[in-house]
Amino acid sequence: MKEKLSKLKNQVKSNLAKAKSLDEVEQVRTKYIGRKGVINEIIKTIPSLPPEQRSTIGKLANELKQEISRWIGETRKKIVAEESVPDAKETFDLSLPGKHKPYGHEHPITQTINEIKEIFSKLGFDVEYGPEVELEYYNFDALNIPADHPSREDFDTFYLLARSAGGDNQLLLRSQTSTVQIRVMKEKKPPIRMIAPGKVFRPDTVDARHASMFHQIEGLMVDEGVSFSDLKYVLTLFAKSYFGQNIKMRFRPSFFPFTEPSAEVDISCSICKGKGCSVCAYSGWVEVLGAGMVDPNVFEAVDYDTEKYTGFAFGLGVERLAMLRYGVDDIRLFLENDMRFLSQF
Ligand code: PHE
């Protein structure tokens, strides 16, 4: 009888291994452990066995029943799991066209910044970076911008807290990359030759020439004997490298609290060729940068010897340069992520 049971065990195992569907598993179940199944028939014969065998056979038969029931559960689970995985041969249609994934490329503003970095690196300028969330101190005080200067008003600067709520060194979104001048000069001693590209933020009314976020590249050179003619030389060289030898440039006297003397630099409008359009506000010229000789008060803020060192600084608007170079007449196009526009660069 024991032998019969162990034969049964192997039979059930091999039957379950062959079962391909839940129906087949069910057939195995009824055949072996169903009410009229093989195991129950055996159990019915137990009373007619010799008394010393009854309990052993009874125990073995019940154990086998339980074991079979467990195997059946496992086989069912396996079949359900296999059925839910689609058959690769059926779902893979070789004749379908592939999905087109276009190559990405750098944004035109990133391209412009990289190109400008390259021009200045040939002149020995390092690249530096500063934070976009700044302290009032770096954006204004250290740059000799007095507490009552109009650019410190809420209208011209994004403060991170209401002005009345903070102390006198509040957090703000930097409105110029000139902040990096201070950060670099506090870290390093002259000679300094650096540019600092990055985002700046101003609550301007958005139009074809203004956005509330744009990019600037700051420049700073400090050493003994740096003069305004060095500034003019470097900027002219830059403009000619970027726009070509025929570019027209003009320096207008201007004012910045952190440079003295100061100048604003215009480039002839390449969009309308000087005839007048919305980009140049019908003047034929586009202002692309501010510049000047570093004010001694700024050197004092960073503990530089004002008797020994002089320097020049400039800040140029990246979007403006890109617009002139590529003939783009609306700054907003750079920010809209329209692939029809971006893919042209
Ligand atoms: N920071 C000035 C601006 O944003 C530009 C500038 C930089 C002017 C450096 C002079 C020197 O308008």
GROMACS .gro file of C-alpha atoms and ligand atoms in nm:
model
  357
    1MET     CA    1   0.000   0.000   0.000
    2LYS     CA    2   0.287   0.235   0.085
    3GLU     CA    3   0.434   0.169  -0.255
    4LYS     CA    4   0.103   0.242  -0.420
    5LEU     CA    5   0.092   0.578  -0.245
    6SER     CA    6   0.441   0.678  -0.351
    7LYS     CA    7   0.365   0.578  -0.712
    8LEU     CA    8   0.056   0.797  -0.693
    9LYS     CA    9   0.267   1.085  -0.571
   10ASN     CA   10   0.493   1.064  -0.877
   11GLN     CA   11   0.197   1.031  -1.112
   12VAL     CA   12   0.036   1.346  -0.975
   13LYS     CA   13   0.362   1.537  -0.999
   14SER     CA   14   0.417   1.448  -1.362
   15ASN     CA   15   0.053   1.516  -1.451
   16LEU     CA   16   0.070   1.862  -1.296
   17ALA     CA   17   0.397   1.936  -1.470
   18LYS     CA   18   0.227   1.863  -1.802
   19ALA     CA   19  -0.084   2.069  -1.725
   20LYS     CA   20  -0.103   2.374  -1.956
   21SER     CA   21  -0.433   2.525  -1.848
   22LEU     CA   22  -0.647   2.571  -1.538
   23ASP     CA   23  -0.891   2.315  -1.682
   24GLU     CA   24  -0.624   2.052  -1.698
   25VAL     CA   25  -0.523   2.129  -1.339
   26GLU     CA   26  -0.885   2.087  -1.237
   27GLN     CA   27  -0.899   1.746  -1.403
   28VAL     CA   28  -0.597   1.636  -1.203
   29ARG     CA   29  -0.761   1.765  -0.886
   30THR     CA   30  -1.088   1.574  -0.936
   31LYS     CA   31  -0.910   1.260  -1.042
   32TYR     CA   32  -0.685   1.240  -0.734
   33ILE     CA   33  -0.831   1.440  -0.448
   34GLY     CA   34  -1.190   1.495  -0.556
   35ARG     CA   35  -1.474   1.343  -0.349
   36LYS     CA   36  -1.463   1.026  -0.556
   37GLY     CA   37  -1.093   1.059  -0.631
   38VAL     CA   38  -0.820   0.801  -0.604
   39ILE     CA   39  -0.705   0.906  -0.256
   40ASN     CA   40  -1.053   0.895  -0.109
   41GLU     CA   41  -1.103   0.547  -0.256
   42ILE     CA   42  -0.785   0.437  -0.077
   43ILE     CA   43  -0.899   0.594   0.251
   44LYS     CA   44  -1.226   0.397   0.219
   45THR     CA   45  -1.030   0.070   0.209
   46ILE     CA   46  -0.841   0.142   0.532
   47PRO     CA   47  -1.086  -0.039   0.766
   48SER     CA   48  -1.023  -0.360   0.572
   49LEU     CA   49  -0.647  -0.342   0.622
   50PRO     CA   50  -0.464  -0.532   0.893
   51PRO     CA   51  -0.500  -0.325   1.215
   52GLU     CA   52  -0.125  -0.251   1.254
   53GLN     CA   53  -0.118  -0.086   0.907
   54ARG     CA   54  -0.431   0.127   0.941
   55SER     CA   55  -0.292   0.429   1.122
   56THR     CA   56   0.029   0.455   0.913
   57ILE     CA   57  -0.154   0.429   0.584
   58GLY     CA   58  -0.424   0.668   0.702
   59LYS     CA   59  -0.160   0.924   0.797
   60LEU     CA   60   0.032   0.885   0.470
   61ALA     CA   61  -0.287   0.911   0.262
   62ASN     CA   62  -0.392   1.234   0.438
   63GLU     CA   63  -0.048   1.389   0.407
   64LEU     CA   64  -0.040   1.308   0.039
   65LYS     CA   65  -0.382   1.465  -0.005
   66GLN     CA   66  -0.261   1.787   0.155
   67GLU     CA   67   0.057   1.788  -0.048
   68ILE     CA   68  -0.133   1.741  -0.375
   69SER     CA   69  -0.366   2.022  -0.285
   70ARG     CA   70  -0.065   2.253  -0.227
   71TRP     CA   71   0.093   2.155  -0.562
   72ILE     CA   72  -0.235   2.225  -0.736
   73GLY     CA   73  -0.243   2.577  -0.585
   74GLU     CA   74   0.113   2.645  -0.700
   75THR     CA   75   0.050   2.513  -1.050
   76ARG     CA   76  -0.259   2.732  -1.082
   77LYS     CA   77  -0.060   3.043  -0.982
   78LYS     CA   78   0.214   2.964  -1.232
   79ILE     CA   79  -0.035   2.922  -1.514
   80VAL     CA   80  -0.214   3.251  -1.434
   81ALA     CA   81   0.120   3.438  -1.425
   82GLU     CA   82   0.226   3.293  -1.760
   83GLU     CA   83  -0.104   3.377  -1.924
   84SER     CA   84  -0.074   3.746  -1.832
   85VAL     CA   85   0.263   3.783  -2.012
   86PRO     CA   86   0.193   3.849  -2.379
   87ASP     CA   87   0.353   3.613  -2.618
   88ALA     CA   88   0.644   3.796  -2.778
   89LYS     CA   89   0.592   3.625  -3.109
   90GLU     CA   90   0.236   3.748  -3.134
   91THR     CA   91   0.286   4.114  -3.028
   92PHE     CA   92   0.602   4.202  -3.217
   93ASP     CA   93   0.506   4.333  -3.557
   94LEU     CA   94   0.821   4.371  -3.765
   95SER     CA   95   0.637   4.561  -4.036
   96LEU     CA   96   0.541   4.855  -3.810
   97PRO     CA   97   0.742   5.175  -3.871
   98GLY     CA   98   0.987   5.267  -3.588
   99LYS     CA   99   0.931   5.557  -3.349
  100HIS     CA  100   1.132   5.864  -3.452
  101LYS     CA  101   1.336   6.018  -3.173
  102PRO     CA  102   1.487   6.344  -3.293
  103TYR     CA  103   1.833   6.438  -3.169
  104GLY     CA  104   1.837   6.722  -2.918
  105HIS     CA  105   2.088   7.004  -2.923
  106GLU     CA  106   2.192   7.299  -2.712
  107HIS     CA  107   1.950   7.589  -2.672
  108PRO     CA  108   2.055   7.892  -2.880
  109ILE     CA  109   2.123   8.088  -2.559
  110THR     CA  110   2.355   7.814  -2.434
  111GLN     CA  111   2.525   7.811  -2.774
  112THR     CA  112   2.571   8.188  -2.755
  113ILE     CA  113   2.715   8.170  -2.403
  114ASN     CA  114   2.955   7.895  -2.509
  115GLU     CA  115   3.072   8.094  -2.806
  116ILE     CA  116   3.132   8.402  -2.591
  117LYS     CA  117   3.318   8.193  -2.331
  118GLU     CA  118   3.544   8.069  -2.607
  119ILE     CA  119   3.625   8.419  -2.733
  120PHE     CA  120   3.713   8.540  -2.383
  121SER     CA  121   3.909   8.229  -2.294
  122LYS     CA  122   4.143   8.314  -2.583
  123LEU     CA  123   4.203   8.646  -2.405
  124GLY     CA  124   4.286   8.462  -2.081
  125PHE     CA  125   3.956   8.515  -1.897
  126ASP     CA  126   3.848   8.243  -1.650
  127VAL     CA  127   3.482   8.144  -1.613
  128GLU     CA  128   3.321   8.197  -1.272
  129TYR     CA  129   2.969   8.135  -1.141
  130GLY     CA  130   2.762   8.281  -0.860
  131PRO     CA  131   2.424   8.200  -0.704
  132GLU     CA  132   2.095   8.317  -0.857
  133VAL     CA  133   1.941   8.364  -0.513
  134GLU     CA  134   2.156   8.637  -0.363
  135LEU     CA  135   2.192   8.859  -0.063
  136GLU     CA  136   2.113   9.226  -0.094
  137TYR     CA  137   2.473   9.291   0.007
  138TYR     CA  138   2.620   9.135  -0.309
  139ASN     CA  139   2.354   9.268  -0.544
  140PHE     CA  140   2.367   9.625  -0.409
  141ASP     CA  141   2.567   9.738  -0.104
  142ALA     CA  142   2.907   9.602  -0.203
  143LEU     CA  143   2.849   9.741  -0.553
  144ASN     CA  144   2.820  10.093  -0.417
  145ILE     CA  145   2.446  10.106  -0.481
  146PRO     CA  146   2.306  10.324  -0.201
  147ALA     CA  147   2.008  10.214   0.009
  148ASP     CA  148   1.781  10.470  -0.160
  149HIS     CA  149   1.876  10.379  -0.518
  150PRO     CA  150   1.565  10.326  -0.734
  151SER     CA  151   1.687   9.985  -0.857
  152ARG     CA  152   1.649   9.855  -0.501
  153GLU     CA  153   1.275   9.921  -0.504
  154ASP     CA  154   1.041   9.624  -0.516
  155PHE     CA  155   0.942   9.725  -0.868
  156ASP     CA  156   1.289   9.652  -1.002
  157THR     CA  157   1.396   9.357  -0.794
  158PHE     CA  158   1.235   9.028  -0.697
  159TYR     CA  159   1.269   9.005  -0.321
  160LEU     CA  160   1.204   8.667  -0.163
  161LEU     CA  161   1.031   8.827   0.135
  162ALA     CA  162   0.836   9.150   0.158
  163ARG     CA  163   1.104   9.417   0.203
  164SER     CA  164   0.958   9.528   0.532
  165ALA     CA  165   0.977   9.171   0.667
  166GLY     CA  166   1.349   9.117   0.623
  167GLY     CA  167   1.647   9.280   0.784
  168ASP     CA  168   1.886   9.491   0.581
  169ASN     CA  169   2.053   9.195   0.409
  170GLN     CA  170   1.763   9.026   0.240
  171LEU     CA  171   1.744   8.740  -0.004
  172LEU     CA  172   1.653   8.831  -0.359
  173LEU     CA  173   1.684   8.700  -0.713
  174ARG     CA  174   1.994   8.870  -0.847
  175SER     CA  175   1.912   9.145  -1.094
  176GLN     CA  176   2.263   9.150  -1.240
  177THR     CA  177   2.566   8.924  -1.263
  178SER     CA  178   2.780   9.202  -1.110
  179THR     CA  179   2.727   9.011  -0.783
  180VAL     CA  180   2.993   8.766  -0.907
  181GLN     CA  181   3.251   9.049  -0.924
  182ILE     CA  182   3.223   9.087  -0.548
  183ARG     CA  183   3.221   8.715  -0.475
  184VAL     CA  184   3.532   8.657  -0.686
  185MET     CA  185   3.724   8.958  -0.552
  186LYS     CA  186   3.650   8.852  -0.194
  187GLU     CA  187   3.804   8.514  -0.273
  188LYS     CA  188   4.100   8.604  -0.490
  189LYS     CA  189   4.370   8.865  -0.511
  190PRO     CA  190   4.460   9.045  -0.837
  191PRO     CA  191   4.543   8.992  -1.114
  192ILE     CA  192   4.188   8.893  -1.207
  193ARG     CA  193   4.051   8.825  -1.550
  194MET     CA  194   3.714   8.656  -1.544
  195ILE     CA  195   3.374   8.631  -1.704
  196ALA     CA  196   3.060   8.513  -1.522
  197PRO     CA  197   2.763   8.392  -1.728
  198GLY     CA  198   2.424   8.335  -1.569
  199LYS     CA  199   2.056   8.412  -1.527
  200VAL     CA  200   1.930   8.742  -1.389
  201PHE     CA  201   1.577   8.841  -1.292
  202ARG     CA  202   1.385   9.168  -1.316
  203PRO     CA  203   1.014   9.239  -1.281
  204ASP     CA  204   1.007   9.416  -1.620
  205THR     CA  205   0.694   9.429  -1.828
  206VAL     CA  206   0.743   9.156  -2.083
  207ASP     CA  207   0.760   9.269  -2.446
  208ALA     CA  208   0.967   9.202  -2.759
  209ARG     CA  209   1.282   9.328  -2.586
  210HIS     CA  210   1.223   9.250  -2.217
  211ALA     CA  211   1.170   8.929  -2.022
  212SER     CA  212   1.160   8.883  -1.646
  213MET     CA  213   1.448   8.637  -1.669
  214PHE     CA  214   1.738   8.673  -1.907
  215HIS     CA  215   2.110   8.600  -1.923
  216GLN     CA  216   2.407   8.823  -1.870
  217ILE     CA  217   2.778   8.772  -1.895
  218GLU     CA  218   2.979   8.977  -1.651
  219GLY     CA  219   3.340   9.060  -1.722
  220LEU     CA  220   3.606   9.181  -1.481
  221MET     CA  221   3.973   9.257  -1.517
  222VAL     CA  222   4.176   9.392  -1.227
  223ASP     CA  223   4.549   9.447  -1.218
  224GLU     CA  224   4.805   9.721  -1.184
  225GLY     CA  225   4.771   9.974  -1.464
  226VAL     CA  226   4.446   9.856  -1.626
  227SER     CA  227   4.295  10.149  -1.818
  228PHE     CA  228   3.984  10.247  -2.014
  229SER     CA  229   4.169  10.179  -2.337
  230ASP     CA  230   4.212   9.815  -2.228
  231LEU     CA  231   3.836   9.798  -2.181
  232LYS     CA  232   3.774   9.946  -2.524
  233TYR     CA  233   4.026   9.713  -2.683
  234VAL     CA  234   3.880   9.400  -2.524
  235LEU     CA  235   3.519   9.490  -2.607
  236THR     CA  236   3.600   9.587  -2.965
  237LEU     CA  237   3.792   9.265  -3.015
  238PHE     CA  238   3.499   9.073  -2.871
  239ALA     CA  239   3.239   9.246  -3.091
  240LYS     CA  240   3.444   9.188  -3.404
  241SER     CA  241   3.498   8.820  -3.318
  242TYR     CA  242   3.131   8.767  -3.249
  243PHE     CA  243   2.969   8.979  -3.523
  244GLY     CA  244   3.244   9.007  -3.782
  245GLN     CA  245   3.489   9.282  -3.877
  246ASN     CA  246   3.226   9.516  -4.017
  247ILE     CA  247   3.023   9.556  -3.701
  248LYS     CA  248   2.962   9.913  -3.587
  249MET     CA  249   2.993   9.984  -3.217
  250ARG     CA  250   2.945  10.300  -3.015
  251PHE     CA  251   3.034  10.392  -2.657
  252ARG     CA  252   2.796  10.635  -2.487
  253PRO     CA  253   2.884  10.799  -2.156
  254SER     CA  254   2.656  10.660  -1.888
  255PHE     CA  255   2.631  10.596  -1.517
  256PHE     CA  256   2.656  10.286  -1.299
  257PRO     CA  257   2.718  10.317  -0.924
  258PHE     CA  258   2.995  10.054  -0.940
  259THR     CA  259   3.194  10.197  -1.233
  260GLU     CA  260   3.345  10.539  -1.290
  261PRO     CA  261   3.358  10.647  -1.565
  262SER     CA  262   3.082  10.435  -1.713
  263ALA     CA  263   2.965  10.366  -2.066
  264GLU     CA  264   2.685  10.195  -2.246
  265VAL     CA  265   2.782  10.015  -2.562
  266ASP     CA  266   2.554   9.986  -2.865
  267ILE     CA  267   2.586   9.764  -3.170
  268SER     CA  268   2.439   9.865  -3.505
  269CYS     CA  269   2.106   9.686  -3.548
  270SER     CA  270   2.166   9.394  -3.778
  271ILE     CA  271   1.798   9.315  -3.808
  272CYS     CA  272   1.691   9.633  -3.989
  273LYS     CA  273   2.047   9.732  -4.092
  274GLY     CA  274   2.004  10.058  -3.906
  275LYS     CA  275   1.672  10.155  -4.068
  276GLY     CA  276   1.474  10.115  -3.747
  277CYS     CA  277   1.265   9.824  -3.616
  278SER     CA  278   1.100   9.702  -3.296
  279VAL     CA  279   1.420   9.539  -3.172
  280CYS     CA  280   1.622   9.862  -3.186
  281ALA     CA  281   1.322  10.076  -3.085
  282TYR     CA  282   1.350  10.248  -3.425
  283SER     CA  283   1.691  10.395  -3.344
  284GLY     CA  284   1.918  10.172  -3.557
  285TRP     CA  285   2.126  10.081  -3.249
  286VAL     CA  286   2.084   9.817  -2.983
  287GLU     CA  287   2.233   9.852  -2.639
  288VAL     CA  288   2.415   9.528  -2.564
  289LEU     CA  289   2.627   9.606  -2.264
  290GLY     CA  290   2.717   9.834  -1.979
  291ALA     CA  291   3.076   9.887  -1.878
  292GLY     CA  292   3.325  10.110  -1.703
  293MET     CA  293   3.624  10.136  -1.471
  294VAL     CA  294   3.567   9.971  -1.133
  295ASP     CA  295   3.472  10.235  -0.877
  296PRO     CA  296   3.725  10.262  -0.590
  297ASN     CA  297   3.436  10.220  -0.343
  298VAL     CA  298   3.386   9.868  -0.481
  299PHE     CA  299   3.755   9.789  -0.428
  300GLU     CA  300   3.719   9.912  -0.074
  301ALA     CA  301   3.427   9.676  -0.013
  302VAL     CA  302   3.651   9.382  -0.108
  303ASP     CA  303   3.966   9.512   0.063
  304TYR     CA  304   4.170   9.581  -0.249
  305ASP     CA  305   4.436   9.851  -0.243
  306THR     CA  306   4.278  10.135  -0.441
  307GLU     CA  307   4.617  10.302  -0.491
  308LYS     CA  308   4.768   9.993  -0.646
  309TYR     CA  309   4.492   9.840  -0.857
  310THR     CA  310   4.258   9.954  -1.128
  311GLY     CA  311   4.018   9.749  -1.331
  312PHE     CA  312   3.734   9.743  -1.576
  313ALA     CA  313   3.402   9.563  -1.566
  314PHE     CA  314   3.128   9.499  -1.817
  315GLY     CA  315   2.795   9.322  -1.826
  316LEU     CA  316   2.647   9.208  -2.153
  317GLY     CA  317   2.297   9.086  -2.236
  318VAL     CA  318   2.315   8.741  -2.395
  319GLU     CA  319   1.965   8.738  -2.548
  320ARG     CA  320   2.026   9.077  -2.711
  321LEU     CA  321   2.345   8.949  -2.872
  322ALA     CA  322   2.177   8.632  -2.992
  323MET     CA  323   1.886   8.833  -3.135
  324LEU     CA  324   2.120   9.055  -3.331
  325ARG     CA  325   2.333   8.770  -3.451
  326TYR     CA  326   2.047   8.551  -3.570
  327GLY     CA  327   1.795   8.819  -3.664
  328VAL     CA  328   1.541   8.721  -3.398
  329ASP     CA  329   1.296   9.003  -3.338
  330ASP     CA  330   1.130   8.887  -3.014
  331ILE     CA  331   1.312   8.784  -2.694
  332ARG     CA  332   1.012   8.574  -2.587
  333LEU     CA  333   1.088   8.319  -2.860
  334PHE     CA  334   1.388   8.201  -2.656
  335LEU     CA  335   1.166   8.113  -2.362
  336GLU     CA  336   0.867   7.944  -2.523
  337ASN     CA  337   1.023   7.606  -2.602
  338ASP     CA  338   0.866   7.601  -2.946
  339MET     CA  339   1.054   7.332  -3.138
  340ARG     CA  340   0.980   7.502  -3.472
  341PHE     CA  341   1.188   7.796  -3.350
  342LEU     CA  342   1.456   7.609  -3.156
  343SER     CA  343   1.527   7.351  -3.425
  344GLN     CA  344   1.658   7.626  -3.655
  345PHE     CA  345   1.972   7.671  -3.447
  346PHE     N1  346   2.525   9.528  -1.411
  346PHE     C1  347   2.492   9.625  -1.512
  346PHE     C2  348   2.348   9.600  -1.557
  346PHE     O1  349   2.295   9.497  -1.533
  346PHE     C3  350   2.586   9.618  -1.628
  346PHE     C4  351   2.727   9.654  -1.593
  346PHE     C5  352   2.816   9.558  -1.552
  346PHE     C6  353   2.768   9.785  -1.603
  346PHE     C7  354   2.946   9.593  -1.521
  346PHE     C8  355   2.899   9.822  -1.572
  346PHE     C9  356   2.987   9.723  -1.532
  346PHE     O2  357   2.286   9.682  -1.618
   0.00000   0.00000   0.00000
